[in-house]
XYZ file of C-alpha atoms in Angstrom:
480
model
C 8.236 -34.401 -29.188
C 7.800 -32.844 -31.929
C 8.287 -29.318 -30.619
C 11.413 -30.652 -29.117
C 12.696 -31.791 -31.963
C 12.338 -28.776 -34.120
C 13.861 -26.787 -31.262
C 16.870 -29.185 -31.308
C 16.935 -28.665 -35.252
C 17.205 -25.422 -34.917
C 19.923 -25.302 -32.341
C 21.651 -27.552 -34.736
C 21.649 -25.146 -37.933
C 22.531 -22.171 -35.477
C 25.454 -23.739 -34.603
C 26.386 -24.984 -37.997
C 25.982 -21.374 -39.258
C 28.127 -19.765 -36.410
C 31.346 -18.099 -36.581
C 33.339 -21.117 -36.540
C 31.115 -23.218 -39.233
C 33.172 -24.306 -42.589
C 32.207 -21.462 -45.191
C 31.223 -18.599 -42.426
C 33.144 -15.265 -42.638
C 36.278 -15.219 -40.575
C 35.650 -13.051 -37.092
C 36.846 -9.981 -37.708
C 37.849 -9.776 -33.930
C 39.769 -13.032 -34.042
C 42.766 -12.541 -31.531
C 44.651 -15.246 -33.165
C 44.890 -12.935 -36.592
C 46.036 -9.640 -34.327
C 49.418 -8.508 -33.668
C 49.867 -8.589 -30.138
C 53.598 -9.038 -30.021
C 54.816 -5.301 -30.332
C 58.630 -4.513 -29.747
C 59.785 -3.526 -26.974
C 60.182 0.385 -26.199
C 63.486 2.354 -26.324
C 64.032 5.202 -24.616
C 67.205 7.536 -25.635
C 68.405 10.958 -24.493
C 68.489 11.968 -28.376
C 66.208 15.209 -28.555
C 63.828 16.406 -31.576
C 64.558 19.168 -32.469
C 62.400 21.451 -35.002
C 58.434 20.996 -35.235
C 56.656 19.565 -32.102
C 54.380 17.251 -34.358
C 55.265 15.357 -37.657
C 53.530 12.595 -39.863
C 51.295 12.340 -42.795
C 48.647 11.209 -40.594
C 48.133 13.770 -38.664
C 45.265 16.179 -38.927
C 46.251 19.473 -37.066
C 42.434 21.261 -36.825
C 38.839 19.842 -37.057
C 38.662 19.205 -40.456
C 39.836 15.658 -40.808
C 42.325 14.677 -43.447
C 42.151 11.561 -46.119
C 43.454 8.889 -44.810
C 47.157 8.115 -45.655
C 48.079 4.845 -47.710
C 51.156 3.929 -45.515
C 50.382 0.805 -43.845
C 53.168 2.013 -41.534
C 52.318 5.675 -40.143
C 55.296 7.407 -38.691
C 53.759 9.510 -35.700
C 55.833 12.210 -33.752
C 54.314 14.339 -30.898
C 56.644 15.956 -28.458
C 55.478 17.391 -25.241
C 55.671 21.069 -24.460
C 54.519 23.394 -21.857
C 53.044 26.602 -23.676
C 50.389 29.501 -23.492
C 47.014 29.016 -24.913
C 44.346 31.252 -24.909
C 40.838 29.493 -23.714
C 38.525 32.363 -24.181
C 39.344 35.792 -24.964
C 41.811 37.354 -22.409
C 42.076 33.925 -20.689
C 45.638 33.220 -21.395
C 46.185 29.303 -19.377
C 49.409 27.310 -18.549
C 48.949 24.191 -20.721
C 50.837 21.156 -21.127
C 50.385 19.885 -24.787
C 51.248 16.648 -27.208
C 52.606 18.555 -30.415
C 52.548 22.023 -29.005
C 48.452 22.215 -29.304
C 45.619 21.756 -27.095
C 43.878 19.069 -27.973
C 47.021 17.340 -29.661
C 46.765 16.213 -33.542
C 44.259 13.702 -34.712
C 45.908 10.315 -35.909
C 44.043 8.806 -38.576
C 44.818 4.931 -39.768
C 43.186 1.587 -40.558
C 42.622 -1.497 -38.784
C 46.421 -3.582 -39.357
C 48.296 -0.512 -39.983
C 51.276 -0.165 -37.769
C 52.175 3.240 -35.742
C 55.402 4.207 -35.109
C 55.717 6.441 -32.430
C 58.179 8.838 -31.268
C 58.128 11.488 -28.564
C 60.602 13.916 -26.657
C 59.677 15.350 -23.580
C 60.384 19.179 -24.439
C 58.709 20.521 -21.572
C 62.247 22.110 -20.375
C 62.117 24.359 -23.525
C 61.100 28.001 -22.814
C 58.328 29.379 -23.876
C 58.749 31.999 -26.714
C 58.872 35.400 -24.978
C 58.182 34.646 -21.499
C 59.735 32.535 -18.790
C 58.593 29.490 -18.176
C 55.027 28.773 -16.445
C 55.303 25.714 -15.139
C 58.697 23.426 -13.997
C 59.617 21.061 -16.472
C 58.317 17.275 -15.697
C 58.342 13.860 -16.517
C 55.344 13.124 -19.079
C 54.235 9.617 -21.221
C 51.858 9.132 -23.639
C 48.834 6.624 -23.093
C 47.135 5.345 -26.327
C 43.641 3.497 -25.778
C 43.722 2.306 -29.498
C 46.876 0.143 -28.525
C 46.892 -3.607 -26.897
C 50.500 -3.249 -25.269
C 52.066 -3.548 -21.992
C 51.785 0.145 -19.945
C 54.761 -0.571 -17.806
C 56.785 -0.938 -21.121
C 55.536 1.591 -23.671
C 53.379 4.111 -21.226
C 56.828 4.757 -18.840
C 57.137 8.454 -17.893
C 60.533 9.920 -19.398
C 62.447 12.884 -18.166
C 62.882 16.482 -19.987
C 65.186 15.743 -22.817
C 64.703 12.057 -22.877
C 62.706 10.321 -26.079
C 60.998 7.039 -26.249
C 60.063 5.204 -29.493
C 57.402 2.014 -29.402
C 55.307 0.492 -31.974
C 52.025 -1.140 -31.962
C 49.405 -2.505 -34.540
C 45.762 -1.224 -34.687
C 43.546 -4.129 -34.120
C 40.372 -2.631 -33.510
C 38.298 0.204 -35.466
C 37.141 3.140 -33.548
C 38.071 6.638 -32.205
C 40.417 6.499 -29.261
C 41.620 8.761 -26.882
C 45.391 9.291 -26.069
C 46.782 11.266 -22.948
C 49.539 11.185 -20.723
C 49.526 8.831 -18.290
C 52.290 10.023 -15.723
C 50.750 10.663 -11.925
C 48.698 12.931 -11.763
C 47.168 11.780 -14.320
C 44.073 13.966 -13.972
C 46.204 17.272 -13.637
C 47.964 16.349 -16.980
C 44.816 15.630 -18.900
C 42.891 19.196 -17.216
C 46.383 20.784 -18.360
C 45.724 19.766 -22.028
C 47.303 16.450 -22.796
C 45.012 14.810 -25.149
C 43.870 13.883 -28.324
C 42.347 11.370 -30.784
C 43.328 8.274 -32.568
C 40.474 7.262 -35.253
C 40.693 3.908 -37.078
C 38.963 3.158 -40.071
C 37.905 -0.354 -40.202
C 39.786 -2.516 -42.452
C 37.012 -2.517 -45.497
C 36.502 1.321 -44.915
C 33.595 2.892 -43.841
C 29.827 1.535 -45.038
C 28.696 5.204 -45.945
C 30.386 7.779 -47.700
C 30.711 11.052 -45.971
C 31.112 14.881 -47.898
C 32.806 15.878 -44.966
C 34.740 14.607 -42.305
C 35.360 16.829 -38.577
C 36.951 15.743 -35.248
C 34.940 17.454 -32.269
C 36.886 16.671 -28.768
C 35.066 17.951 -25.636
C 37.030 18.746 -22.502
C 37.133 20.605 -19.514
C 39.394 23.465 -18.262
C 39.698 24.415 -14.222
C 41.252 27.649 -14.087
C 42.390 30.572 -11.594
C 44.402 33.421 -11.976
C 48.037 32.725 -11.001
C 48.733 33.445 -7.523
C 52.244 34.866 -8.555
C 50.301 37.610 -10.723
C 52.200 36.803 -13.771
C 50.883 38.365 -17.285
C 51.357 37.345 -20.816
C 51.242 40.274 -23.308
C 49.718 42.471 -20.426
C 46.782 40.029 -19.671
C 46.400 38.088 -16.250
C 48.284 34.597 -16.529
C 45.700 31.643 -15.765
C 46.897 28.310 -13.841
C 45.358 24.732 -13.279
C 42.885 25.268 -10.469
C 43.348 21.978 -8.349
C 40.660 22.304 -5.753
C 37.912 22.800 -8.875
C 39.593 19.774 -10.561
C 39.306 17.605 -7.652
C 35.918 18.851 -7.013
C 34.884 18.396 -10.751
C 33.690 22.122 -11.034
C 35.308 23.416 -14.102
C 35.326 27.314 -15.190
C 35.081 26.072 -19.366
C 33.676 23.321 -21.128
C 34.787 23.804 -24.750
C 34.875 22.189 -28.177
C 38.438 21.714 -29.452
C 39.983 23.587 -26.628
C 38.615 26.972 -27.318
C 35.317 28.414 -25.985
C 32.846 29.079 -28.471
C 35.562 28.348 -30.876
C 33.508 26.734 -33.305
C 30.825 29.545 -33.601
C 33.253 31.765 -34.554
C 34.834 29.613 -36.924
C 31.957 27.354 -38.136
C 32.369 23.899 -39.680
C 31.345 24.555 -43.520
C 29.124 22.111 -45.629
C 26.165 22.649 -47.736
C 22.574 21.720 -48.164
C 22.312 17.683 -48.918
C 25.462 16.933 -47.877
C 26.385 14.152 -45.504
C 28.478 15.291 -42.777
C 30.533 12.978 -40.246
C 31.582 13.661 -37.069
C 34.090 11.960 -34.725
C 32.950 13.281 -31.544
C 35.066 12.164 -28.402
C 34.623 13.544 -24.835
C 37.714 13.187 -22.649
C 36.475 14.645 -20.027
C 38.791 14.134 -17.538
C 35.258 14.100 -15.179
C 32.024 15.497 -16.891
C 29.667 13.494 -19.076
C 28.344 14.780 -22.606
C 25.038 15.024 -24.182
C 26.201 15.471 -28.016
C 23.486 17.081 -30.256
C 23.223 19.285 -33.266
C 20.157 21.757 -33.307
C 17.965 21.227 -36.669
C 19.061 17.569 -38.004
C 19.152 14.046 -36.558
C 21.771 11.608 -36.462
C 21.245 8.987 -39.445
C 23.684 6.650 -38.088
C 25.350 6.539 -34.792
C 28.186 4.256 -34.299
C 29.422 4.207 -30.288
C 33.010 4.154 -29.959
C 33.411 5.161 -33.530
C 33.157 1.397 -34.776
C 30.100 0.674 -37.228
C 29.447 -2.645 -35.941
C 28.025 -0.416 -32.750
C 25.182 1.004 -34.727
C 22.218 3.101 -34.257
C 20.035 4.862 -36.269
C 18.004 8.387 -35.906
C 19.453 9.304 -32.348
C 18.911 12.799 -31.264
C 21.655 13.020 -28.331
C 24.296 10.936 -27.926
C 25.570 10.097 -23.978
C 29.518 10.254 -23.733
C 30.965 9.651 -20.703
C 35.164 10.513 -20.135
C 37.218 8.913 -22.580
C 34.039 7.935 -24.626
C 33.344 8.495 -28.365
C 30.932 8.340 -31.195
C 31.000 8.576 -34.727
C 27.872 10.160 -35.870
C 26.679 11.018 -39.430
C 23.400 13.332 -40.413
C 22.388 14.881 -43.691
C 22.386 19.025 -44.191
C 19.085 19.624 -44.946
C 18.573 23.406 -46.117
C 20.455 26.575 -45.451
C 21.329 27.201 -41.951
C 23.566 27.329 -39.133
C 23.211 23.794 -37.088
C 23.934 24.496 -33.806
C 26.166 21.695 -32.183
C 25.676 21.835 -28.205
C 26.250 19.716 -25.158
C 22.750 19.236 -24.095
C 24.004 19.320 -20.693
C 23.159 22.501 -20.650
C 25.524 23.718 -17.691
C 28.630 22.521 -20.026
C 27.069 24.539 -23.124
C 27.112 27.554 -20.735
C 30.628 26.961 -19.986
C 31.578 26.980 -24.195
C 30.361 23.558 -25.414
C 28.940 24.720 -28.766
C 29.525 25.583 -32.031
C 28.300 25.535 -35.589
C 27.879 23.517 -38.832
C 27.010 26.337 -41.459
C 26.011 26.404 -44.752
C 27.229 30.366 -44.722
C 30.582 31.752 -44.284
C 29.753 34.231 -41.456
C 28.696 32.704 -38.172
C 24.594 33.651 -37.980
C 24.946 34.190 -34.283
C 21.314 35.628 -33.810
C 20.613 32.121 -33.994
C 22.389 31.277 -30.747
C 20.039 33.339 -28.450
C 18.945 30.593 -26.570
C 22.499 28.828 -26.555
C 25.634 30.890 -26.031
C 27.359 33.569 -27.728
C 30.592 35.074 -28.116
C 31.679 38.438 -27.858
C 34.970 39.984 -28.944
C 37.037 42.842 -26.945
C 38.913 41.436 -23.870
C 39.184 43.211 -20.399
C 42.310 42.098 -18.692
C 40.976 41.991 -15.080
C 40.087 38.567 -14.335
C 36.753 39.610 -12.651
C 35.522 41.438 -15.573
C 36.531 38.707 -17.962
C 34.789 36.199 -15.976
C 31.618 38.270 -16.116
C 31.889 38.877 -20.054
C 31.947 35.124 -20.333
C 28.998 34.744 -18.108
C 26.968 37.417 -19.778
C 27.696 35.596 -22.972
C 26.425 32.545 -21.618
C 23.399 33.468 -19.216
C 22.245 37.159 -20.806
C 22.545 37.647 -24.359
C 19.246 35.426 -24.783
C 17.391 38.069 -23.163
C 19.838 41.425 -23.529
C 22.351 42.742 -26.146
C 24.974 45.369 -24.829
C 25.168 48.159 -27.558
C 22.834 46.439 -30.055
C 19.638 47.381 -29.194
C 16.364 46.248 -27.150
C 15.679 42.401 -26.877
C 13.301 40.817 -24.675
C 15.241 43.213 -22.230
C 16.734 46.449 -22.015
C 19.974 46.878 -24.528
C 22.735 47.238 -21.343
C 25.289 49.463 -23.117
C 25.194 52.720 -20.637
C 23.177 50.930 -17.783
C 25.932 52.398 -15.284
C 24.762 55.924 -16.352
C 21.127 55.600 -16.058
C 21.381 53.431 -12.917
C 23.242 53.472 -9.750
C 25.767 50.489 -8.583
C 23.461 49.941 -5.630
C 20.049 50.216 -7.743
C 21.819 47.215 -9.989
C 23.157 45.653 -7.556
C 19.575 45.184 -5.646
C 18.004 44.548 -9.178
C 20.421 41.344 -10.016
C 20.143 39.896 -6.201
C 16.511 39.876 -5.973
C 14.267 41.379 -9.198
C 11.488 40.006 -7.954
C 10.999 41.999 -4.506
C 12.209 45.585 -6.649
C 9.377 44.907 -8.666
C 6.924 44.881 -5.347
C 8.650 48.321 -4.222
C 10.466 49.846 -6.894
C 8.619 52.343 -9.256
C 11.772 52.485 -12.159
C 11.507 48.211 -11.817
C 7.763 48.700 -12.433
C 7.631 51.187 -15.395
C 10.836 49.038 -17.143
C 8.531 45.843 -16.421
C 5.856 47.535 -18.430
C 7.464 48.998 -21.126
C 9.071 45.400 -21.929
C 5.401 43.518 -22.140
C 5.290 42.561 -18.514
C 7.936 40.064 -18.991
C 9.848 39.784 -15.667
C 13.715 38.989 -15.341
C 14.101 35.716 -13.552
C 15.667 35.668 -10.511
C 19.719 34.006 -11.440
C 20.203 33.110 -7.865
C 23.688 35.398 -8.318
C 26.151 35.647 -5.480
C 27.301 39.059 -4.114
C 30.540 38.147 -5.974
C 29.008 37.715 -8.906
C 27.182 40.454 -9.422
C 30.057 42.394 -8.348
C 31.742 40.787 -11.053
C 29.042 41.880 -13.655
C 29.006 45.685 -12.075
C 32.709 45.738 -13.242
C 31.687 44.446 -16.393
C 29.102 46.773 -17.099
C 31.389 49.747 -15.947
C 34.391 48.185 -18.128
C 32.129 48.534 -21.011
C 30.730 52.014 -20.592
C 34.283 53.056 -20.207
C 35.136 51.857 -23.519
C 35.812 54.567 -26.690
C 32.442 54.760 -28.918
C 34.254 53.066 -31.686
C 35.724 49.954 -29.558
C 32.521 49.523 -27.988
C 30.856 49.494 -30.865
C 33.024 46.813 -32.401
C 32.995 44.824 -29.241
C 28.716 45.096 -29.472
C 28.816 43.885 -32.895
C 31.211 40.791 -32.347
């Protein structure tokens, strides 16, 4: 009886301390205190001119600007069709918000109102080239909003402008994207970005640096019409790879290895806050920073969803997390998708205390090079080499675990190289040159990469391309 009485007393006390008890702190997620009645959207034929993106709350790069004090955020993001460069020599026919991929990041605070406008400018010519994709309907879907999709997220025709407002009721990092069918194709073509909503009272910690990392996938193929942009082949969306969820590139902030070439700066002892969003559209991200531990992880960017001391954050498509960590000492800290199939396709970057990228530290991850061939097979082989081979081989920078491959087409025949890449273990059984190379390189055999015949032919094209470059250009290519 006494035990039962104690339990009842505890239950009464707990009930008296609940969120609705007298004197309790108000529930920050109380829907009765939220703005859930925005005005209807308006569609007109008045076209925006000038900049494709405008608003004091917008950040155009990975560096996140401080919060704008205005409680009403005027945001303009027009849609365009343009050419972007995903990787050296890979020029892709993209669809955008604000004329960039990813679109600009919007920063606001709970309780702020977003006053949004967008003109569908997909019918405007791309400077210097003919239209690479036909004008089409587009729309905007804000995951941060609580609105009627049929009203606010309706598709508008080229030349039309839509305007609507909504209040930010929840903190977090939210995706925005085009919601026009087929949504898969619109996202894969580049129509996505992020809204970062701070808690009403601000974040519980102070960060020295804040950056936005948006992971996404590209599904590309050479243009069937063989169009070129500035002498380089044009790449377009590969619908078959897209539906099979087999991307050619998985990248941070729209560019293959982009934040290796341009690392995010930080200093020893600083607290870095990364707002990380995986927009997919179809793959999962395992976000990790080499050399440090996530001191705080706020799932979906909301400090109420806190974890401590995490090594990796798992993010499905449209999931996000805000992560914080300390920079312990001088060095380059590698941001990577620990799903290494994605890292090998370009999902890698650096937070660095040095101005220049320290590429030697990336041998076991993924390294960029510079000069770009024009032939699509050679371009693909170059990217594959940078992703898979540079841990053991250089091309023009000297021996590593294996030989320097500069000049390999002069030293070996294509037939020998083909057999070696196809089945190195069989070559080591019978070929004298292969046996001598194994002995020269400390008896470390090359693993079988299970390359297809087509992939091997691409590698051979790349090696021949490199060996045909003038010495000064080859040296510059290798040094980068």
